[in-house]
Every structure is written in structure tokens, then in C-alpha cells.
XYZ file of C-alpha atoms in Angstrom:
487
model
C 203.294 -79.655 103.934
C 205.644 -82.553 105.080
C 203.343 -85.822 104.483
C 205.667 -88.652 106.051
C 207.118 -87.001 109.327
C 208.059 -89.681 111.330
C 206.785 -87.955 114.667
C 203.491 -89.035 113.417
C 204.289 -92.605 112.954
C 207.106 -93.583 114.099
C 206.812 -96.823 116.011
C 202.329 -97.267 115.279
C 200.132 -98.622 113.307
C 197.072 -97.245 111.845
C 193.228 -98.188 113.263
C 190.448 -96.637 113.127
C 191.474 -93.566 112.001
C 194.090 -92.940 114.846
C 198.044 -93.934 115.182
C 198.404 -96.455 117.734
C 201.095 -98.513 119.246
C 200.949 -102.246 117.701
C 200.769 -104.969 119.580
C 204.233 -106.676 117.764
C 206.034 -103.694 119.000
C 208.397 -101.980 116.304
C 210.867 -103.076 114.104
C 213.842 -100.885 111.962
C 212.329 -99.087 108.907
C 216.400 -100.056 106.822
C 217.904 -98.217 104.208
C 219.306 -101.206 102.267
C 222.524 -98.800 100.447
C 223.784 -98.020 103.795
C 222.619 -100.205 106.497
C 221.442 -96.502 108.642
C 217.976 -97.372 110.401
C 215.776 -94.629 108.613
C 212.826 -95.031 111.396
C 211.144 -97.470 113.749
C 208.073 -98.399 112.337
C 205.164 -100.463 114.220
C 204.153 -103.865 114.180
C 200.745 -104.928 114.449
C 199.525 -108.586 116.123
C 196.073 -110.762 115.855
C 194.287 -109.404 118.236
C 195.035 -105.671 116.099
C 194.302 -107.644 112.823
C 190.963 -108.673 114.736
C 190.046 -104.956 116.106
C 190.801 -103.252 112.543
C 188.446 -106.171 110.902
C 185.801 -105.085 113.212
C 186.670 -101.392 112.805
C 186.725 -101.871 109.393
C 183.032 -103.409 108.807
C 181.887 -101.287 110.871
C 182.925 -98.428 108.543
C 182.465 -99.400 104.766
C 178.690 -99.728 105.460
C 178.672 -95.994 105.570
C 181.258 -95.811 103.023
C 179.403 -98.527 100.705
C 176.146 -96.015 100.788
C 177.862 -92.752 100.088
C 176.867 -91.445 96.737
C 179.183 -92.797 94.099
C 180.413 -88.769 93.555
C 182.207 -88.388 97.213
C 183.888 -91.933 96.664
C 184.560 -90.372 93.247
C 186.320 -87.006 94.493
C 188.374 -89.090 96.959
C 189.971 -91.299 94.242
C 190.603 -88.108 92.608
C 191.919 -86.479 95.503
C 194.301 -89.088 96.185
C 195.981 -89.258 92.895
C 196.216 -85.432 92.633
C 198.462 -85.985 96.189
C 200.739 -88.889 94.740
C 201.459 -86.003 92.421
C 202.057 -83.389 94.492
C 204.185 -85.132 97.261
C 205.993 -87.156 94.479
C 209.250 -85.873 95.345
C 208.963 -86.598 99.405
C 207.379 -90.423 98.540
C 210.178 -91.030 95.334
C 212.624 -90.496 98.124
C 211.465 -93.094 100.942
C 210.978 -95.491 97.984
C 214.768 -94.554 96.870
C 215.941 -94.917 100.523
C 213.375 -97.480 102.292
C 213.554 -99.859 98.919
C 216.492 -99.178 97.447
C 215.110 -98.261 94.135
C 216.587 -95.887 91.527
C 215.012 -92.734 91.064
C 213.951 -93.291 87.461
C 212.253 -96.540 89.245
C 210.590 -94.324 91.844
C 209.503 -91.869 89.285
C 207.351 -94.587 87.384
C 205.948 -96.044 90.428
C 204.524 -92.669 91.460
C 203.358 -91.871 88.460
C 201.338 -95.392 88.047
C 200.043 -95.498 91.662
C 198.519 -91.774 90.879
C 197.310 -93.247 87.534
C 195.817 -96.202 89.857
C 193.941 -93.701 91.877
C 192.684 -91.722 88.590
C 191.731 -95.098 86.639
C 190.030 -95.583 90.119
C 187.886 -92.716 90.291
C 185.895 -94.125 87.574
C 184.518 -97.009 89.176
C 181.944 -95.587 91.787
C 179.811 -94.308 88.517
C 180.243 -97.304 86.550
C 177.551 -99.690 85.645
C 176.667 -101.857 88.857
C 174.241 -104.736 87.180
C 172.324 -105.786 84.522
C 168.155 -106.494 83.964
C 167.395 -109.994 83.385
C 164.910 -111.499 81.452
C 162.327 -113.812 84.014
C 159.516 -116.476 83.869
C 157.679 -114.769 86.249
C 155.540 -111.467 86.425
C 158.580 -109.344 87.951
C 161.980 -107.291 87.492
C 164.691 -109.641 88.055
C 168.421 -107.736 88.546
C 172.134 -108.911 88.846
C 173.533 -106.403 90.898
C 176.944 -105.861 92.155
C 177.107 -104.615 95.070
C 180.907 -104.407 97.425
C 182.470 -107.133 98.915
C 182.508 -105.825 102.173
C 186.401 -105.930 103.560
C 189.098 -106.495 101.247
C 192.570 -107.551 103.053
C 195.816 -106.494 100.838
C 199.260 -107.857 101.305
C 201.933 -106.259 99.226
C 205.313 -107.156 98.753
C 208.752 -105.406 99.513
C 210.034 -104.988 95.788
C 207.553 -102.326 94.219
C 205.665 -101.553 97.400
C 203.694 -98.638 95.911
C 202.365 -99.878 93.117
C 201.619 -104.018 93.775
C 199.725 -102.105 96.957
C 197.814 -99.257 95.562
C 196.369 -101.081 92.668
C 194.584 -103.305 95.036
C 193.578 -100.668 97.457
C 192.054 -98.067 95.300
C 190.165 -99.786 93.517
C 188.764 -102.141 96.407
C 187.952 -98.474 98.286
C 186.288 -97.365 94.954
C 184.108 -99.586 95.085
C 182.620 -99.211 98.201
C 185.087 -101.907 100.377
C 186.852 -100.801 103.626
C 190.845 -102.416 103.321
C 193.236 -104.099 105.799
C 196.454 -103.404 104.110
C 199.707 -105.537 105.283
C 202.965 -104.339 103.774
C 205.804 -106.263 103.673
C 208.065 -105.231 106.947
C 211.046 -104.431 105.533
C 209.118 -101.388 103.177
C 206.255 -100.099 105.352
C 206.804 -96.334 105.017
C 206.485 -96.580 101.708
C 203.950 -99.147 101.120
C 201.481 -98.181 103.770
C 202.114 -95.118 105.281
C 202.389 -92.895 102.708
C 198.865 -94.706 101.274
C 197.281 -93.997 104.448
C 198.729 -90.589 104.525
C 197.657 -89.907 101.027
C 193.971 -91.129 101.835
C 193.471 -89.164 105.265
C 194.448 -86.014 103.322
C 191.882 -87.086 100.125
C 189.577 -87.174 103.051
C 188.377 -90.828 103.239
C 186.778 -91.348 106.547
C 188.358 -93.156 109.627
C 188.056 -97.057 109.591
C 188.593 -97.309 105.945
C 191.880 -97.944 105.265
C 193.913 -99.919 108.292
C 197.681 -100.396 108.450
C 198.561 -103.913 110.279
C 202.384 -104.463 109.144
C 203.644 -107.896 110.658
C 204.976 -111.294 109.887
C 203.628 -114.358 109.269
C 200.860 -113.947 112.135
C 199.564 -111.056 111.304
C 199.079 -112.546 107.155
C 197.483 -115.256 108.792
C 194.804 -113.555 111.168
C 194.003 -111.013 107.919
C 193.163 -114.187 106.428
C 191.483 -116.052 108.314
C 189.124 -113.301 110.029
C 185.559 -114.121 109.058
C 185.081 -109.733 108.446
C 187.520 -110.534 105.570
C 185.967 -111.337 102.858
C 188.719 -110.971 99.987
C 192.454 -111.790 100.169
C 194.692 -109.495 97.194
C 197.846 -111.214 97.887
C 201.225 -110.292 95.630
C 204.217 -112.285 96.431
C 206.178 -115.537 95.948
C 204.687 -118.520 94.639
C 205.738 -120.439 97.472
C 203.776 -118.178 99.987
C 200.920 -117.330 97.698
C 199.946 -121.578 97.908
C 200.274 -120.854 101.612
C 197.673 -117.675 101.093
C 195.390 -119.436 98.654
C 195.426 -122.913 100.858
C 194.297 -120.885 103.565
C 191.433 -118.652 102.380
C 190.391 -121.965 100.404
C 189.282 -123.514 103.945
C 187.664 -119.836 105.115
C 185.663 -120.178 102.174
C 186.748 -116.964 100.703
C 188.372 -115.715 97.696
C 192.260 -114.969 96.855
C 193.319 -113.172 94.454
C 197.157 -114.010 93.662
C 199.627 -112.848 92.091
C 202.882 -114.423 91.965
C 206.045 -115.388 91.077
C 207.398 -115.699 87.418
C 210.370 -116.217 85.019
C 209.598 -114.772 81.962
C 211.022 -115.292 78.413
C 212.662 -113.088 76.174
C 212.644 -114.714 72.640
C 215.099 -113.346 70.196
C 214.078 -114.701 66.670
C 216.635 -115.251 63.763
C 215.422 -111.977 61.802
C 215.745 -109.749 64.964
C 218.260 -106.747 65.357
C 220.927 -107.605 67.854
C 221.206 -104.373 69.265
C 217.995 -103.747 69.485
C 217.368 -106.650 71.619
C 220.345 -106.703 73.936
C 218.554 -102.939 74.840
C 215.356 -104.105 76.057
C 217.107 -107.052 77.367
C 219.355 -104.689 79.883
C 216.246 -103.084 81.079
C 214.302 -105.973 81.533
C 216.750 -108.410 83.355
C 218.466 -105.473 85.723
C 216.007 -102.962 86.286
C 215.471 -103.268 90.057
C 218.271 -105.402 90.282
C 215.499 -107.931 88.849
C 213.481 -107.769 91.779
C 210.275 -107.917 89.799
C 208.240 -110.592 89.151
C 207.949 -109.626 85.522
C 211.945 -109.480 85.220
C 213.463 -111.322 82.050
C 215.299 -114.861 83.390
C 215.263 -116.803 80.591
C 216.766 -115.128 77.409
C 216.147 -117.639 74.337
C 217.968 -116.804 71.638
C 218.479 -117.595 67.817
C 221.662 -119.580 67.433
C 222.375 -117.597 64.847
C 222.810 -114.370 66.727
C 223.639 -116.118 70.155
C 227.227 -115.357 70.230
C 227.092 -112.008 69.253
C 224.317 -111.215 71.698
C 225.925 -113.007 75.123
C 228.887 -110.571 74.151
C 227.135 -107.996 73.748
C 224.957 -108.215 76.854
C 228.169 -109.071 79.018
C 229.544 -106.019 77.477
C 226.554 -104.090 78.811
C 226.465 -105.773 82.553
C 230.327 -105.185 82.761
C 229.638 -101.272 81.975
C 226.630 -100.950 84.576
C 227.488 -98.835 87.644
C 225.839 -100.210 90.566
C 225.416 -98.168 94.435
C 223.189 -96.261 97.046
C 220.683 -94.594 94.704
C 220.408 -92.106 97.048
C 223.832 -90.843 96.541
C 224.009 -90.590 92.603
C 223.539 -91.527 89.599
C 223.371 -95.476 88.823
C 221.968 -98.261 87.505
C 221.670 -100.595 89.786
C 220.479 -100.268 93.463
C 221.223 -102.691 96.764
C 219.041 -106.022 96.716
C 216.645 -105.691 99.954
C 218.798 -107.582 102.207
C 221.237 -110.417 103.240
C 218.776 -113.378 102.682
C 218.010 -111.928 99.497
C 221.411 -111.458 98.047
C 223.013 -115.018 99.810
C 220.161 -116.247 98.004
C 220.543 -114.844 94.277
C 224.841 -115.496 94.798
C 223.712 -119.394 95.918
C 221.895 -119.713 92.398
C 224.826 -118.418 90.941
C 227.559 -120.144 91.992
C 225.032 -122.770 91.611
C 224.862 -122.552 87.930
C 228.784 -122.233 87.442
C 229.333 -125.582 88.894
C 226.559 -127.534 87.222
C 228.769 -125.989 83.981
C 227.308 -122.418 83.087
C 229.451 -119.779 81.470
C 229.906 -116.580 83.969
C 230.315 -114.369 81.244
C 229.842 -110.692 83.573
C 228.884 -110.632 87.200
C 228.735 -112.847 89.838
C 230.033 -110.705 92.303
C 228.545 -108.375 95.121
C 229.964 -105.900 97.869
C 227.712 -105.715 100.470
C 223.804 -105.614 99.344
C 225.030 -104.311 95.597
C 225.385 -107.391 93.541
C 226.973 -106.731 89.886
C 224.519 -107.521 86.765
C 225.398 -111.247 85.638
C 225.481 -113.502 82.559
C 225.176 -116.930 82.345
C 225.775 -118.436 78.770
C 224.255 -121.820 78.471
C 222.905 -122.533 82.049
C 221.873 -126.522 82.134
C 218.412 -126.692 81.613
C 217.825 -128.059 85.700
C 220.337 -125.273 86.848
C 217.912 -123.027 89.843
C 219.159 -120.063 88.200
C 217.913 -120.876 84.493
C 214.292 -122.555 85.857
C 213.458 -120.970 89.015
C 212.716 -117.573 90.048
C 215.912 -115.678 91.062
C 214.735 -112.301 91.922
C 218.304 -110.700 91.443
C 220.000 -109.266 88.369
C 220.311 -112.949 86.959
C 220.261 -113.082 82.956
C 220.265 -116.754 81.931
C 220.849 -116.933 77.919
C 220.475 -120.478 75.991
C 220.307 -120.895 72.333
C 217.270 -122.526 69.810
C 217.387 -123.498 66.857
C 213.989 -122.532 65.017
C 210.652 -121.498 66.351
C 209.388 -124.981 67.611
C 212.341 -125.418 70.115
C 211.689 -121.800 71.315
C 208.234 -122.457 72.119
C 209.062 -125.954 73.607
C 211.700 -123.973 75.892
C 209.524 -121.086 76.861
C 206.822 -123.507 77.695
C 209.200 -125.315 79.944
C 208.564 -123.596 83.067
C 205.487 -123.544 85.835
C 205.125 -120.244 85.299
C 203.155 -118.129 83.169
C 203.666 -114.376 84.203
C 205.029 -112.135 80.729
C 206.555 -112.666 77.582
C 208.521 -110.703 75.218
C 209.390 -111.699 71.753
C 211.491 -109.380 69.492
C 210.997 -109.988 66.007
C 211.225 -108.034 62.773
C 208.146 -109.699 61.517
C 205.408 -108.826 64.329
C 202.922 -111.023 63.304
C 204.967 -113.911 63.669
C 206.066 -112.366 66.409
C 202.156 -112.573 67.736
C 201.602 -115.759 66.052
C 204.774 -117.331 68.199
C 202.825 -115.777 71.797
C 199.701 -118.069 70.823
C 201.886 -120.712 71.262
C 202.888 -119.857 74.946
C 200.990 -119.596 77.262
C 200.911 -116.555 79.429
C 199.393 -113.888 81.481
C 200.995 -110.565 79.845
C 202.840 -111.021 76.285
C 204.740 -107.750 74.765
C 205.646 -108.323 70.725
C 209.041 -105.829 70.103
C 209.501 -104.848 74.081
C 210.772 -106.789 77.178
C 208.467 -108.210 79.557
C 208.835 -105.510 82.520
C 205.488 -102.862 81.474
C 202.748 -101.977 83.393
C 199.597 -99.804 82.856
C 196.946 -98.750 85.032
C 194.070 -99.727 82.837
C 195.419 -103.184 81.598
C 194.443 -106.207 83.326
C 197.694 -108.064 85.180
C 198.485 -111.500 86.216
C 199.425 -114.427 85.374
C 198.839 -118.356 84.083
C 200.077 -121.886 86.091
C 201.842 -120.917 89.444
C 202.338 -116.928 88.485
C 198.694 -116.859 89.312
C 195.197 -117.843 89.313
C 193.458 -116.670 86.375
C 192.557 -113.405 88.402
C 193.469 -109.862 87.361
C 194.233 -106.389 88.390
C 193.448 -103.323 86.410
C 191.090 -102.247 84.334
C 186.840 -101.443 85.032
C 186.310 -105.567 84.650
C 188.554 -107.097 86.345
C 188.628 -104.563 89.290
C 184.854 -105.027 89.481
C 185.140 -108.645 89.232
C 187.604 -108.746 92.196
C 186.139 -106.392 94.730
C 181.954 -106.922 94.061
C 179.783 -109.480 94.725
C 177.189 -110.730 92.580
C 173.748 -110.039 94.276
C 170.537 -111.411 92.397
C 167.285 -109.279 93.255
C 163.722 -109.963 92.269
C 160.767 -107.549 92.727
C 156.863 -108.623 92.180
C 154.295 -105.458 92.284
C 152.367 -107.646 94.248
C 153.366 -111.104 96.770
C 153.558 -114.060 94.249
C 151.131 -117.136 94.972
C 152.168 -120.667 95.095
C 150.297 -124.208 95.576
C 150.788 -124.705 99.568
């Protein structure tokens, strides 16, 4: 069974359980490698955002009272189809996102792991008995937030959507799920797909794709009770600034521009390794993706030749095509973007050691030795296959450089003494920290997210945090008998 033919989406969004022309019309599904329009996908408007909201409530009430072992065997269902149409999905992300198949092969594998970690959750502990005053049983009880709106990003579509949406569905929420534009075969209709066959009723899930608009109707529509927003920094203060005055809550995830320390006893090698995958994979368009590479001064030469050496020997093209390591960047914004903090850094006085070139959408893996410290390229997020390496001296000026930065997303420190290694992380402050690896991991059961402007203090993954974003807190008393009071 084909589960993305275009006849039966092409050109719709999905409400209330039906595809439906959108109210913002359509707009070119784009394979980034080659520029061919892959399919017309639809747009939705406010007054769609408005009827899926109502849709939407009207749905999870059912769906909240369903015994927790149907909302169980759907989660399962679902991540037993991620499996089986992996192939079919890895090749709209390959195509529609321009990832490389290894890439594609992960995120399938995590979003099914999403869905499995998932199916845990409608059986799992919903409250606690509290001790009272009075004569009576006094409960917290969580019960489901009620409508849960999700807007995912273009760069890993499948899983920065997925691990919002299952577990929000798990627990008993209907969703309003906005991918970005630019990626919405592959970050919302292959999830709704996926859920109509794993037989979650109609209403449940809705697909709204749009702009700005749309993002700010999901928002601000009083049926919406919780925002899961994953995107730029920049936008997320837009997001948060706006549920903030609806009075409801946003959980963001954000930008970043991690470290990667190098310490003085570390193996070269070694490091320049973890340091390829972490700066390029993606062409760095992750939020976790190494930017700042600190590195002992006593190895700093050998590694900046080394990692040049490695960015130089790269082969970058359609991923779609053949074997490579480096797919297109999304689009023309993107990559004028990522060659502006380039060129940039060059003429504030950075060394262009590999890179700094691009054909089309496929910009080559770069190297700047010794960025200045106010260079956008060194302390802002590039979101391109950027690495930025600076020396330090001794521990102390490697935490005073890490910590230099409003961010606060991962960390990796490679070390041959991991308990320093761990003893260096207290020091810096961050969301995700990774002693001997880069900074680019991710695991279905951890929590994720970030510290300062990579986040709020709010997490995905894991029973905790998952119940913590998607339940309220309900507090329930019960007397045998009516209580008497003074007047």
C-alpha cells in the first residue's frame, strides 16, 4: 500500500477527518537538489485554523474518555507504520528536505521510537492522594489539556513534529499541527497518514500548513490551549509574546550554537571525527549543530588542518541521486544567508581555511580559523555547514568562551579524563551536555531543550516532561457526606 499518493492530497488540507481545499490556496511542495516542483500542497487560512479548533474540541472529549488501552494500541499502531512505510517516508524527507538518506534513516527510526515511548503514557500514573485537614479524599489529578497546537520547523520535519504530537494525542489531547511550508509532505502528511491508518478517529489530528497567519490564529484561538513551538529564536519570542497575552502556555524550543570543547589531553583525531558530524550533518541545519569549536592551543593547529582537510574531502549534491555527504540547504534565503555570515567573517579578519563556496543550494563545508569574537558567524546561529574554531588557553577561558553566548541548547566536551570532562559541563550552562561525543544526539526517552534564548526551561521526551507539557493539574476533593460551615 502506497501511503503518500499525491491524488489524495495534493493541493488540501486535513479537517475533520476529510481532505479539503484550504482557504490559502496551494503552494509548490520543492525538491531543494533540483529545483522540480514534487507536488502542490494546500494552504490553510484563519477562518480553517478556527473550524479545525472547533473540530478539534469537539473530538478529544471522546478521545480524552477512551480507555487508556485503545489510545494505547494507536500509539503502537502508528510506530509499527513509520516502520513499515520507512522506505516511501525516507524518500519525501530525502527529496522534500533535502536530507541524506543516513539522515532520513534516523529520523524514521526516532519518530517510530516517539510513537512507541508514546504508547506508554495512556497507562501511566495520572495523580497522586493528598494528605487533608478535613474529613475527605483530596486528589491531584492530571487530566489532558484539551487542544495542543504544534508548529514544526522545515529542517528535521519528522521528528521536531512527531515528538510533540504523539505524545500530546497519548495523552488524551486532540492536535492542530502547522508544518513549516516548504516541508509539508513530510512533516504533516505522512503524520496524518500514519494516524488515519493506526486508526485514530476523525478530528484528532488537523493539518493547517500556512504562513505567518495561520501561526498566529493557532495561537491565539481560545480552543488552543497549548502552543509546542520549534524554531528560531527570533520567531519563538514572537510565539511566546503572543500566547503570554492569551494566557496560555508555550512550550519553545529554539535556536542554539553549541560548543565543542577540545581539552589539552584529548585525541586529535578523535575529535576532528565527531566534529565533522556534528558541524555538517544536515548541512548544519540543526539547532543542536556544533558552531563554536573551542580548542586547546596546544592542539589548535593541528586540528583546523585537519578539519579543513576533512571539509575539502566532503562530496556535497542531490541526495537523491547518490551517495554524499552533504545535501542542498532548503532554499535561496537560507543559503544568501549562511554565504552573508561568511563573507562576513572573512572581512572582519577570519581565516577561510575550506569552504566558502556554493553552486546553487549545495554550499561546500567551511572553516573559519580564528573568527573575531563579534563576527555573526562565530556568535550567532548560522544554520549552514559553518565550523567556527578559536583557541583557549586552559579550562577557565574555555568556560568563559562557551558561556559567552545567549544560548544554552548542547554541549560536547571531548576529554580523555571524563570526569573533568563532566566537572567542566557544571560550569556551563546548558540544556543537553554529551562528555566524549558532539552535541548533535537525540533519544526518544530523554528530555530536550534548552537554557537562555534556546528555550524556556520546558522539555520534550520522556513520561515527565511529556506529562508535564500536555496535562493539566486538576485538584479534586470528595466528602462522604456535604461539609458544614458557620453561615
Amino acid at each position: 500500500m502506497t501511503l503518500l499518493d499525491p491524488q489524495d492530497f495534493a493541493g488540501r488540507i486535513h479537517v475533520d477527518g476529510a481532505w479539503v481545499p484550504g482557504g490559502g490556496g496551494s503552494t509548490p511542495s520543492v525538491e531543494p537538489a533540483t529545483g522540480t516542483t514534487l507536488v502542490d500542497v494546500g494552504m490553510a487560512d484563519a477562518d480553517d485554523v478556527a473550524r479545525a479548533a472547533e473540530g478539534a474540541a469537539k473530538a478529544q472529549r471522546a478521545w480524552a474518555a477512551t480507555p487508556h488501552p485503545a489510545r494505547a494500541a494507536v500509539l503502537r499502531r502508528a510506530g509499527q507504520l513509520w516502520e513499515e512505510h520507512a522506505e516511501e517516508i525516507s524518500g519525501w524527507n530525502v527529496r522534500e528536505v533535502g536530507a541524506v538518506p543516513p539522515l532520513a534513516g534516523f529520523a524514521l527510526h526516532v519518530t517510530a521510537a516517539e510513537c512507541y515511548e508514546a504508547s506508554a503514557l495512556p497507562s501511566a500514573a495520572s495523580g497522586s492522594i493528598l494528605s487533608s485537614e478535613e474529613p475527605r479524599l483530596s486528589l491531584a489529578q492530571r487530566v489532558p489539556a484539551g487542544v495542543v497546537g504544534v508548529i514544526s520547523p522545515f529542517n528535521v520535519p519528522l521528528i521536531l513534529g512527531i515528538r510533540a504530537v504523539a505524545p500530546a494525542l497519548a495523552l488524551g489531547n486532540a492536535v492542530l499541527l502547522k508544518p513549516d511550508p516548504r516541508t509539508v509532505v513530510t512533516g504533516g502528511v505522512s503524520m496524518v497518514r500514519v494516524f488515519e491508518e493506526a486508526g485514530l478517529p476523525p478530528g484528532l489530528l488537523q493539518l493547517v500548513p500556512g504562513g505567518g497567519d495561520v501561526g498566529q490564529a493557532l495561537v491565539t484561538d481560545p480552543r488552543v490551549r497549548v502552543i509546542a513551538f520549534t524554531g528560531s529564536t527570533r520567531a519563538g519570542r514572537s510565539v511566546g509574546e503572543l500566547a503570554g497575552r492569551h494566557l496560555k502556555r508555550a512550550h519553545l524550543e529554539l535556536g542554539g550554537n553549541s560548543a565543542f570543547l577540545v581539552r589539552h589531553d584529548a585525541d586529535v583525531d578523535e575529535a576532528v571525527n565527531l566534529a565533522t558530524w556534528g558541524a555538517f550533518l544536515h548541512q548544519g541545519q540543526i539547532c543542536m549543530t556544533v558552531g563554536r569549536h573551542l580548542v586547546h592551543e596546544s592542539l589548535y593547529e593541528s586540528y583546523v588542518d585537519k578539519l579543513a582537510a576533512k571539509a575539502e574531502s566532503m562530496h556535497v549534491g542531490d541526495p537523491a541521486a547518490g551517495q554524499v555527504h552533504l545535501g542542498p540547504l532548503i532554499d535561496e534565503t537560507q543559503r544568501d544567508r549562511v554565504h552573508g555570515l561568511v563573507t562576513d567573517a572573512v572581512a572582519k579578519g577570519a581565516d577561510l581555511r575550506a569552504g566558502g563556496t556554493y553552486e546553487g543550494l549545495f554550499y561546500r563545508p567551511t572553516v573559519l580559523a580564528n573568527p573575531p569574537r563579534d563576527a555573526a558567524a562565530y556568535c550567532d546561529e548560522v544554520f549552514g555547514p559553518v565550523a567556527s574554531v578559536v583557541p583557549f588557553r586552559d579550562d577557565d577561558e574555555a568556560v568563559e568562551l562557551a558561556t559567552d553566548t545567549e544560548y544554552g541548547l548542547s554541549l560536547g566536551i571531548v576529554t580523555a579524563d571524563a570526569m573533568a570532562g563532566y566537572e567542566l559541563a557544571q560550569r556551563i550552562p546548558t540544556g543537553i551536555v554529551h562528555v566524549n561525543d558532539q552535541t548533535v544526539n537525540d533519544e526518544a526517552n530523554a528530555p530536550f531543550g534548552g537554557v537562555g534564548s534556546s528555550g524556556t526551561g520546558s522539555r520534550h521526551g520522556g513520561v515527565e516532561a511529556n506529562v508535564e507539557a500536555f496535562t493539566e493539574t486538576r485538584w479534586i476533593t470528595v466528602r462522604r457526606r456535604p461539609g458544614s460551615y458557620p453561615f
